[in-house]
GROMACS .gro file of C-alpha atoms in nm:
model
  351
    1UNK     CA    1   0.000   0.000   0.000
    2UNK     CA    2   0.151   0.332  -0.129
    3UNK     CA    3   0.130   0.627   0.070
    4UNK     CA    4  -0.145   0.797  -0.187
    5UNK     CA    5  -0.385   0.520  -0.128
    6UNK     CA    6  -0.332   0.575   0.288
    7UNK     CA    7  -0.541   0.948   0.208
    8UNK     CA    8  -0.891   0.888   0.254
    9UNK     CA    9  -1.159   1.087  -0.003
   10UNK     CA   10  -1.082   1.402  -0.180
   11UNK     CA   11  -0.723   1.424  -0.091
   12UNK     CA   12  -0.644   1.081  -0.166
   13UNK     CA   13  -0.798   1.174  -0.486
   14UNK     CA   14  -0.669   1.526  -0.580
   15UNK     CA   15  -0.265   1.332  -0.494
   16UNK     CA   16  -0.347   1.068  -0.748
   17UNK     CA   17  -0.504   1.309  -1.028
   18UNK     CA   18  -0.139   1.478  -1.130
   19UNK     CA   19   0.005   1.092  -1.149
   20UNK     CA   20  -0.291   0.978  -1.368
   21UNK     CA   21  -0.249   1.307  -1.611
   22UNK     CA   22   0.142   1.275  -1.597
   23UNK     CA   23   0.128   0.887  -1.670
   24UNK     CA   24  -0.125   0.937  -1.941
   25UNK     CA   25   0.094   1.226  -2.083
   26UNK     CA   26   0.408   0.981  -2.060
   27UNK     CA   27   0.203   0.703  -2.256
   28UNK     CA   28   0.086   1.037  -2.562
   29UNK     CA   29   0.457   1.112  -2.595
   30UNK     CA   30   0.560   0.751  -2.645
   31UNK     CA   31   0.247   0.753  -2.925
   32UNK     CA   32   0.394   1.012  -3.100
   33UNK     CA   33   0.766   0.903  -3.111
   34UNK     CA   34   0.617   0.569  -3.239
   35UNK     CA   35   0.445   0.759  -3.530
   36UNK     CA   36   0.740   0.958  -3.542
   37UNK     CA   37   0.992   0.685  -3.623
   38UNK     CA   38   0.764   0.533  -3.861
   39UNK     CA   39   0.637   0.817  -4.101
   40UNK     CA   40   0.935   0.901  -4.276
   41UNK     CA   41   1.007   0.791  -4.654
   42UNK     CA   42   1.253   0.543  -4.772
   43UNK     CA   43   1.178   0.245  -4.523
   44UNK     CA   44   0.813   0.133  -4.511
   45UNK     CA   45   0.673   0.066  -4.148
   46UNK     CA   46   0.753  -0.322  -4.193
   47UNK     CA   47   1.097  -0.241  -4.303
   48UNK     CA   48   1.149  -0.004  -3.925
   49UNK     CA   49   0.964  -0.296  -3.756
   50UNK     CA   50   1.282  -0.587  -3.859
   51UNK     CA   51   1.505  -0.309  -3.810
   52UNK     CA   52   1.387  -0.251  -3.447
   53UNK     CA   53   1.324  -0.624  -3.418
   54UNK     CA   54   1.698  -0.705  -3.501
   55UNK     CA   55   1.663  -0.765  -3.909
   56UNK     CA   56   1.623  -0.617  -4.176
   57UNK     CA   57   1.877  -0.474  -4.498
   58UNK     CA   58   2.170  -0.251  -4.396
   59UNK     CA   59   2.017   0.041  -4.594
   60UNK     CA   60   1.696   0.043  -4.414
   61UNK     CA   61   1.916  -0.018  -4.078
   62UNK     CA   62   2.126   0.266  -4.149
   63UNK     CA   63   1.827   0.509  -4.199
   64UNK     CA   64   1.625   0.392  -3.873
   65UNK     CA   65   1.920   0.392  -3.668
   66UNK     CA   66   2.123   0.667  -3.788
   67UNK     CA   67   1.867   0.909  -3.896
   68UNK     CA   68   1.476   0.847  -3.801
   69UNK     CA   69   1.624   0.778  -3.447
   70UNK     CA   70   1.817   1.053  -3.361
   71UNK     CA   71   1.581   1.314  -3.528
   72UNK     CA   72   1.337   1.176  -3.297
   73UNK     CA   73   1.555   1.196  -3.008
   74UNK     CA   74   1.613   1.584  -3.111
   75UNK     CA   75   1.248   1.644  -3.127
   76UNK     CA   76   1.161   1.532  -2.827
   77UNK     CA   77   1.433   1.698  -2.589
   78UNK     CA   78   1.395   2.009  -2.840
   79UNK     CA   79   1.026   2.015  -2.691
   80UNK     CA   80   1.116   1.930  -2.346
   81UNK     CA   81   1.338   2.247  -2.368
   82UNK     CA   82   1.101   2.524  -2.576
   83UNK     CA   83   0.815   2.432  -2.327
   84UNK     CA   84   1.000   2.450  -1.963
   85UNK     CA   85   1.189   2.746  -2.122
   86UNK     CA   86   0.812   2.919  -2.212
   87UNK     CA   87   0.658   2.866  -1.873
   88UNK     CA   88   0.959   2.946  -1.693
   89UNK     CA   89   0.947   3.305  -1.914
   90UNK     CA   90   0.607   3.367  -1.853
   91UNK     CA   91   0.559   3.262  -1.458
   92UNK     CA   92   0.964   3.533  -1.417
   93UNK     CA   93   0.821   3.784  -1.590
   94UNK     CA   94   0.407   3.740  -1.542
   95UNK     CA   95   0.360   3.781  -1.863
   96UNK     CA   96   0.128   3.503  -2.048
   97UNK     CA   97   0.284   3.613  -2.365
   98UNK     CA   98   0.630   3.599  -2.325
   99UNK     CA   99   0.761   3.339  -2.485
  100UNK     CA  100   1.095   3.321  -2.640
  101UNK     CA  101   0.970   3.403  -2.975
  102UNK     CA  102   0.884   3.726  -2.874
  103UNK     CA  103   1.130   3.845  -2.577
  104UNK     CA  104   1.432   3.837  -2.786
  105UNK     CA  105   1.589   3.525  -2.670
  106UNK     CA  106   1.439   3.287  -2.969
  107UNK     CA  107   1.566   3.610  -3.227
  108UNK     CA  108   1.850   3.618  -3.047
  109UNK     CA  109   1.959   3.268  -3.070
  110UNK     CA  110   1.873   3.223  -3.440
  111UNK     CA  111   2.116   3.581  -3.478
  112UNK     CA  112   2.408   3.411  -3.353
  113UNK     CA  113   2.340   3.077  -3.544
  114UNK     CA  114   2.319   3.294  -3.860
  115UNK     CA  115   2.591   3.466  -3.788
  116UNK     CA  116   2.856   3.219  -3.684
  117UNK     CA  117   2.738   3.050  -4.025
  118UNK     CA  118   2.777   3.346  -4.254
  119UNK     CA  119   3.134   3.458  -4.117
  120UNK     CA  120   3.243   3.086  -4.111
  121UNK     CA  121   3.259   2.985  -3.754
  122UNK     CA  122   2.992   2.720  -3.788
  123UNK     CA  123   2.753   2.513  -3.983
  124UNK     CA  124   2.439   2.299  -3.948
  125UNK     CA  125   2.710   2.057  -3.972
  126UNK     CA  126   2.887   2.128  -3.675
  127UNK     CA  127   2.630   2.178  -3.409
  128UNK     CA  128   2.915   2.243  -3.117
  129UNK     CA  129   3.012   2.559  -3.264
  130UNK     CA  130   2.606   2.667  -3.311
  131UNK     CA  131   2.534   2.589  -2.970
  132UNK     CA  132   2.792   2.838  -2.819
  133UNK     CA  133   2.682   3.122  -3.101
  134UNK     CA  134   2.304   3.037  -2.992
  135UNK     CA  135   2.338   3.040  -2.646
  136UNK     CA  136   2.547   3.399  -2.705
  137UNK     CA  137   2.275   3.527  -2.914
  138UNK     CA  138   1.982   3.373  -2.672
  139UNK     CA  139   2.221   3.603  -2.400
  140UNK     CA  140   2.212   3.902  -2.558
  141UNK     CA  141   1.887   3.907  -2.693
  142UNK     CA  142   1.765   3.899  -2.327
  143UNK     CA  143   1.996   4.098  -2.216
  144UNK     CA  144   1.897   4.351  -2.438
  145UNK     CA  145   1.554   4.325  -2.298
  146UNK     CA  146   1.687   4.339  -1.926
  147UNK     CA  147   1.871   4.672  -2.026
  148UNK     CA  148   1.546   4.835  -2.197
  149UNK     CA  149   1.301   4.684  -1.957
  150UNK     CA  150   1.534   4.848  -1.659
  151UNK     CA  151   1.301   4.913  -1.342
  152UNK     CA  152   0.980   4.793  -1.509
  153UNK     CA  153   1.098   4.432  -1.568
  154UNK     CA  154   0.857   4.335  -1.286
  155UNK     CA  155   0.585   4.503  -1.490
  156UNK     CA  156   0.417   4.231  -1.758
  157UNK     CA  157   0.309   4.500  -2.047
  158UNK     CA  158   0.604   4.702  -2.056
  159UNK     CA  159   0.801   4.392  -2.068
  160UNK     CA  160   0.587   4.266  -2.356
  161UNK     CA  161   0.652   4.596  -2.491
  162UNK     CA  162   1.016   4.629  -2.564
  163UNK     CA  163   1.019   4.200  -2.602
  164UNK     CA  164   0.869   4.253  -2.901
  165UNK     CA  165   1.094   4.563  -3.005
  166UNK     CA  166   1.349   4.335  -2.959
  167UNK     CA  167   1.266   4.074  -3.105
  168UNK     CA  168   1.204   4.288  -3.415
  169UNK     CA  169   1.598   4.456  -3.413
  170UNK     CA  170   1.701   4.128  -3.345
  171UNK     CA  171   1.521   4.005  -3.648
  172UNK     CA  172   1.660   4.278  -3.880
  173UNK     CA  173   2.011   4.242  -3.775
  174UNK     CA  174   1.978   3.851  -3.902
  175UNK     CA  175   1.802   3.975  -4.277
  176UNK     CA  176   2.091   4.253  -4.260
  177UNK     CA  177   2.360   3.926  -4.234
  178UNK     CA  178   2.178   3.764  -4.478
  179UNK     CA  179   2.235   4.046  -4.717
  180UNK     CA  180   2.576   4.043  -4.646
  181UNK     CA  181   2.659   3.653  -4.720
  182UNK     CA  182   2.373   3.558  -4.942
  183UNK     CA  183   2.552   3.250  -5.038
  184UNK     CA  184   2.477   3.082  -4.680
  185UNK     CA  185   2.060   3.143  -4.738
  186UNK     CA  186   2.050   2.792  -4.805
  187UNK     CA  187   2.220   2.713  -4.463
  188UNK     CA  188   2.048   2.890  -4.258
  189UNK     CA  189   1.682   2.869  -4.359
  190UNK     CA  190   1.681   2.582  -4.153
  191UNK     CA  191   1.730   2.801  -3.877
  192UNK     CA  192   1.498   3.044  -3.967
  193UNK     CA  193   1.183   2.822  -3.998
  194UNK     CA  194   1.299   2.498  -3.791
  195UNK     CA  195   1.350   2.159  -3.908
  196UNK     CA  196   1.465   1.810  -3.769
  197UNK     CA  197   1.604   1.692  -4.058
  198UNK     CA  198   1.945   1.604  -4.106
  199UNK     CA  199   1.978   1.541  -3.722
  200UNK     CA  200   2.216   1.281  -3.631
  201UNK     CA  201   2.382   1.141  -3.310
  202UNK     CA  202   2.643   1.424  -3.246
  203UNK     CA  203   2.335   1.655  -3.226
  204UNK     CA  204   2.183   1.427  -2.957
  205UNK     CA  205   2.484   1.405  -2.786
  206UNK     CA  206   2.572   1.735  -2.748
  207UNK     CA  207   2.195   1.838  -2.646
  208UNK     CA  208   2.043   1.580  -2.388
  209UNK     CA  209   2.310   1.665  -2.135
  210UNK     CA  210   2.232   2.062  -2.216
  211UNK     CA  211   1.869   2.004  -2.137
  212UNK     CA  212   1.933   1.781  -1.849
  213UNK     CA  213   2.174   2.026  -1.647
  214UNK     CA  214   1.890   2.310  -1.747
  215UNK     CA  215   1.602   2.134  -1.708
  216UNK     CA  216   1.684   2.045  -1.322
  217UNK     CA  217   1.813   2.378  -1.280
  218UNK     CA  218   1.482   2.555  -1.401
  219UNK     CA  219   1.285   2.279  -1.153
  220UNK     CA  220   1.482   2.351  -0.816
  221UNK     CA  221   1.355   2.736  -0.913
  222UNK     CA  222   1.013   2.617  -0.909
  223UNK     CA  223   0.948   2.731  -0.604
  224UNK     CA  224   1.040   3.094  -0.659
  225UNK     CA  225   0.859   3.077  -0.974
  226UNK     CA  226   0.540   2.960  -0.857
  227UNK     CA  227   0.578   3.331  -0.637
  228UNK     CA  228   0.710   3.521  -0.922
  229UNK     CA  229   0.372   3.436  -1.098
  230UNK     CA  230   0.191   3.597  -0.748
  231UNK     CA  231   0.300   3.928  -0.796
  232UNK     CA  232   0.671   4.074  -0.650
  233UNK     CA  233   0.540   4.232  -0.364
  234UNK     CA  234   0.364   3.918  -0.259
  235UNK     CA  235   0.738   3.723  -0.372
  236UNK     CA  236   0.904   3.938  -0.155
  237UNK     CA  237   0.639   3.946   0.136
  238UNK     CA  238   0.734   3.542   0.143
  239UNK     CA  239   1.106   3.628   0.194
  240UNK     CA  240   1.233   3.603  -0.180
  241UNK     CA  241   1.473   3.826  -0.356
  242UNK     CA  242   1.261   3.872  -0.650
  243UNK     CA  243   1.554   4.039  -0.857
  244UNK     CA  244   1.773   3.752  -0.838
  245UNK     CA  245   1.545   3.501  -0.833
  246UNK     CA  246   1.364   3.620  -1.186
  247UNK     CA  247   1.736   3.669  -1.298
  248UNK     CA  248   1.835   3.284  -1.250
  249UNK     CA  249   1.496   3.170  -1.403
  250UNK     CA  250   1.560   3.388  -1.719
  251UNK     CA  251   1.885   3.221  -1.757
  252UNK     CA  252   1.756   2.856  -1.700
  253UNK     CA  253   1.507   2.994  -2.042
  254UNK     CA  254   1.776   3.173  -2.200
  255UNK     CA  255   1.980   2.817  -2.218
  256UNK     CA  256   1.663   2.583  -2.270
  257UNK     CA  257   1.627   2.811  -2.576
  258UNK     CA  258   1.949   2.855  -2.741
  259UNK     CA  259   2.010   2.465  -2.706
  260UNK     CA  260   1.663   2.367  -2.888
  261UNK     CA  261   1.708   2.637  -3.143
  262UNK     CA  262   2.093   2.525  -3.211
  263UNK     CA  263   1.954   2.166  -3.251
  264UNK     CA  264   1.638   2.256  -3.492
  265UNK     CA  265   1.617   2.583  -3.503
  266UNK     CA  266   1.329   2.870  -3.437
  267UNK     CA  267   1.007   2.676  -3.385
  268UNK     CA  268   0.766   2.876  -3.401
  269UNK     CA  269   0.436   2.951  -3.105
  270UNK     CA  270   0.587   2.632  -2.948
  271UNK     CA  271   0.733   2.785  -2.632
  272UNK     CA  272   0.442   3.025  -2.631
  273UNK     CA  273   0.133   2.800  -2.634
  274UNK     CA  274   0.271   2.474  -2.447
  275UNK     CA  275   0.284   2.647  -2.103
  276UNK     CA  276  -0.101   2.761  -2.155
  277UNK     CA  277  -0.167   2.400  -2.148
  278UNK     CA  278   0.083   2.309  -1.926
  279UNK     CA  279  -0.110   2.574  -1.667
  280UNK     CA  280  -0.464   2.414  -1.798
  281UNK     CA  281  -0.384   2.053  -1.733
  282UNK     CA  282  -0.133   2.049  -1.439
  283UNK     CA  283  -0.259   2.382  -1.226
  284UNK     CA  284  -0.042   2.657  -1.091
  285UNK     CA  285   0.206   2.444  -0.868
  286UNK     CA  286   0.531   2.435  -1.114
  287UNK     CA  287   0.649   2.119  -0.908
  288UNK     CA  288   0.439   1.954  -1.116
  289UNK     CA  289   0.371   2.184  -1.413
  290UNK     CA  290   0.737   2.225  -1.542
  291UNK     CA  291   0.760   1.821  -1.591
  292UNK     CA  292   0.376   1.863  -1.779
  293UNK     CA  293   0.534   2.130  -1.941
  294UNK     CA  294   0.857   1.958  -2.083
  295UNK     CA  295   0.606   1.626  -2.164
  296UNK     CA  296   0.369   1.863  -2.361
  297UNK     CA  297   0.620   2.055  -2.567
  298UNK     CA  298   0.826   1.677  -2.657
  299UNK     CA  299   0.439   1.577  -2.768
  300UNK     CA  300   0.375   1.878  -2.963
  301UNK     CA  301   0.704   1.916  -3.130
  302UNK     CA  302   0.720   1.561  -3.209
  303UNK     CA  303   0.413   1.485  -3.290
  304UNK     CA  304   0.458   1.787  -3.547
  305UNK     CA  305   0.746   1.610  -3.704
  306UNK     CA  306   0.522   1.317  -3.736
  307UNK     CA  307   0.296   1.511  -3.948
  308UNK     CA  308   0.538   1.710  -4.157
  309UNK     CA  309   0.667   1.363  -4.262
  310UNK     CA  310   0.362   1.266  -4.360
  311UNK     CA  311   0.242   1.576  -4.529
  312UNK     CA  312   0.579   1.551  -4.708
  313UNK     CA  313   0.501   1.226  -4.812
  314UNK     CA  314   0.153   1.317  -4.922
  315UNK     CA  315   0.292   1.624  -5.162
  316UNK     CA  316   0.567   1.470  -5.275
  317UNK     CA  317   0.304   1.205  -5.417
  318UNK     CA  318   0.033   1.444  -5.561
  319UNK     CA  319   0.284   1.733  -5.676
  320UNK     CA  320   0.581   1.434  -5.805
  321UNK     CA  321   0.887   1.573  -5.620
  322UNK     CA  322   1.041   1.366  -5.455
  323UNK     CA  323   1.268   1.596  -5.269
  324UNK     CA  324   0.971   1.799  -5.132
  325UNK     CA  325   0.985   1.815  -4.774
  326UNK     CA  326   0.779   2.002  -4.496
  327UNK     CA  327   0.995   2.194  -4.212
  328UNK     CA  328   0.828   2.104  -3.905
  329UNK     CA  329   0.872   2.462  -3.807
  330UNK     CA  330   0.624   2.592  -4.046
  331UNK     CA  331   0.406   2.378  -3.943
  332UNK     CA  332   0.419   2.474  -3.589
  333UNK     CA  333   0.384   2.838  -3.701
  334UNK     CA  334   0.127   2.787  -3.868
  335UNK     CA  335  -0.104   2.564  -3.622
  336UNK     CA  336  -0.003   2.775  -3.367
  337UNK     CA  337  -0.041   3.124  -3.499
  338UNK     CA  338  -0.425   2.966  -3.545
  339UNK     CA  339  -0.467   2.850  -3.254
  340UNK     CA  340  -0.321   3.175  -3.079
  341UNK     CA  341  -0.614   3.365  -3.315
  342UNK     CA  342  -0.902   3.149  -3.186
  343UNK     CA  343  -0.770   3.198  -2.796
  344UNK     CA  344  -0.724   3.579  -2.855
  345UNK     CA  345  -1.073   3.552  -3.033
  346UNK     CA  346  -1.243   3.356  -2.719
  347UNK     CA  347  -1.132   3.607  -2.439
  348UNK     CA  348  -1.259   3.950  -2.660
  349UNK     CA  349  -1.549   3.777  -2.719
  350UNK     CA  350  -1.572   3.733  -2.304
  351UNK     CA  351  -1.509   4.142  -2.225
   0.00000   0.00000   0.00000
């Protein structure tokens, strides 16, 4: 007899509710990953099944094992990291918009990427040196928020504010590089939109540790966050120093960003919407919400790449290009950017 079961009526009930929606959560992302691994082109899903059974040709073993597998792998922890990096940015700065896309950090990270690539410092091929220019872009991109933000970085629309002015410069400076080295378009557009393809084992290797360390960081902080999201004079009436406690969470997002968009690039509304449901499911303990969170955003941005594949597949047949493929990111942006329409549509139609 577990402890849970020992709590007679409603409690006993409300501590076992958060295991039953994690657990069912758990069993959704292992759905997806399935579906994941199996919708891509070139091995049919009998072919992945001997290859994951032990059989199977070495062409068809070298695509399920050396690409379908790490791509997946790169999905998922690229979701685990957009979605504890969005709820961690909205409950620091109490703002249900800010996401990374639009407080400079997403921007900021895809800057640096670009950048690195166009003066020759990196390449989609060699994802060490785009994590480092990510992360420094993710930095300064906030940064450059902190700086305009100044005294009113408690204060959720001013924030919003100059996040999105930010996140506008931000995105100027990278078409102004682009200008500069057209040749590397091609290399970069992955960055711009967000895709999974091409991933391969160095990628994984270099970002499950980077979402590990960050991911446990941003959960000890749970605490302060869940009193961030009350208000800082409430924060501080508990005994917390709101400035460096908001501080520490931005940097747990600033990381969780720049290592998701080194690894796929800038997917879009992802880091934005997830925590909304996150909040929805899981409630407004973080304990628990930042794990729903990082389940949530593996679901959605695999479960994305699932359906790229397959809508690659599809046009590919009806349009006879075989090359054709679907970036997952534009299909996040544009689910998302929906979705964010019928929300925004919902709560004027409540006023």
């Amino acid at each position: 007899m577990t402890l849970i079961e020992t709590v007679p009526g409603p409690a006993g009930r409300a501590l076992r509710a958060p295991g039953v929606r994690m657990a069912c959560l758990a069993l959704l992302v292992a759905a997806v990953a399935c579906a994941d691994l199996f919708a891509g082109r070139g091995v049919t899903p009998d072919g992945v099944r001997e290859v994951l059974l032990g059989g199977g040709d070495p062409t068809a073993e070298h695509i399920v094992l050396q690409l379908r597998l790490p791509r997946l792998l790169v999905a998922l922890v690229a979701g685990v990291c957009l979605g504890v990096a969005g709820l961690v940015l909205q409950s620091a700065l109490r703002n249900p918009l800010a996401g990374p896309e639009v407080t400079g950090v997403t921007p900021g990270a895809v800057l640096g990427a670009v950048a690195a690539t166009g003066l020759g410092l990196a390449g989609w091929e060699s994802p060490t040196a785009v994590v480092v220019a990510a992360c420094l872009g993710g930095f300064a991109g906030a940064g450059l928020l902190w700086l305009l933000a100044g005294r009113e970085a408690g204060d959720p629309e001013q924030t919003a504010v100059y996040g999105v002015l930010v996140s506008a410069v931000l995105a100027g400076l990278t078409a102004v590089v682009l200008l500069v080295a057209p040749g590397e378009l091609g290399s970069v557009v992955q960055w711009l939109i967000g895709s999974t393809e091409g991933r391969v084992w160095q990628h994984w290797n270099l970002l499950w540790p980077w979402a590990a360390f960050w991911g446990a960081a941003a959960w000890l902080l749970a605490g302060p966050l869940t009193l961030l999201r009350c208000g800082d004079e409430q924060a501080s009436a508990a005994g917390l120093a709101t400035g460096r406690g908001r501080g520490a969470a931005l940097v747990c997002a600033v990381a969780l960003t720049a290592g998701a968009v080194s690894a796929v690039g800038a997917l879009g509304f992802v880091g934005l919407l997830v925590p909304h449901l996150a909040l929805a499911v899981f409630g407004a303990d973080l304990r628990i919400t930042l794990p729903g969170a990082a389940l949530l955003g593996a679901t959605v941005v695999c479960g994305a790449d699932a359906a790229a594949q397959l809508l690659s597949r599809l046009l590919a047949t009806a349009l006879d290009a075989d090359r054709l493929t679907l970036p997952v990111g534009a299909l996040t942006t544009f689910v998302g950017a929906g979705l964010l329409m019928v929300v925004a549509r919902r709560r004027a139609d409540e006023r």
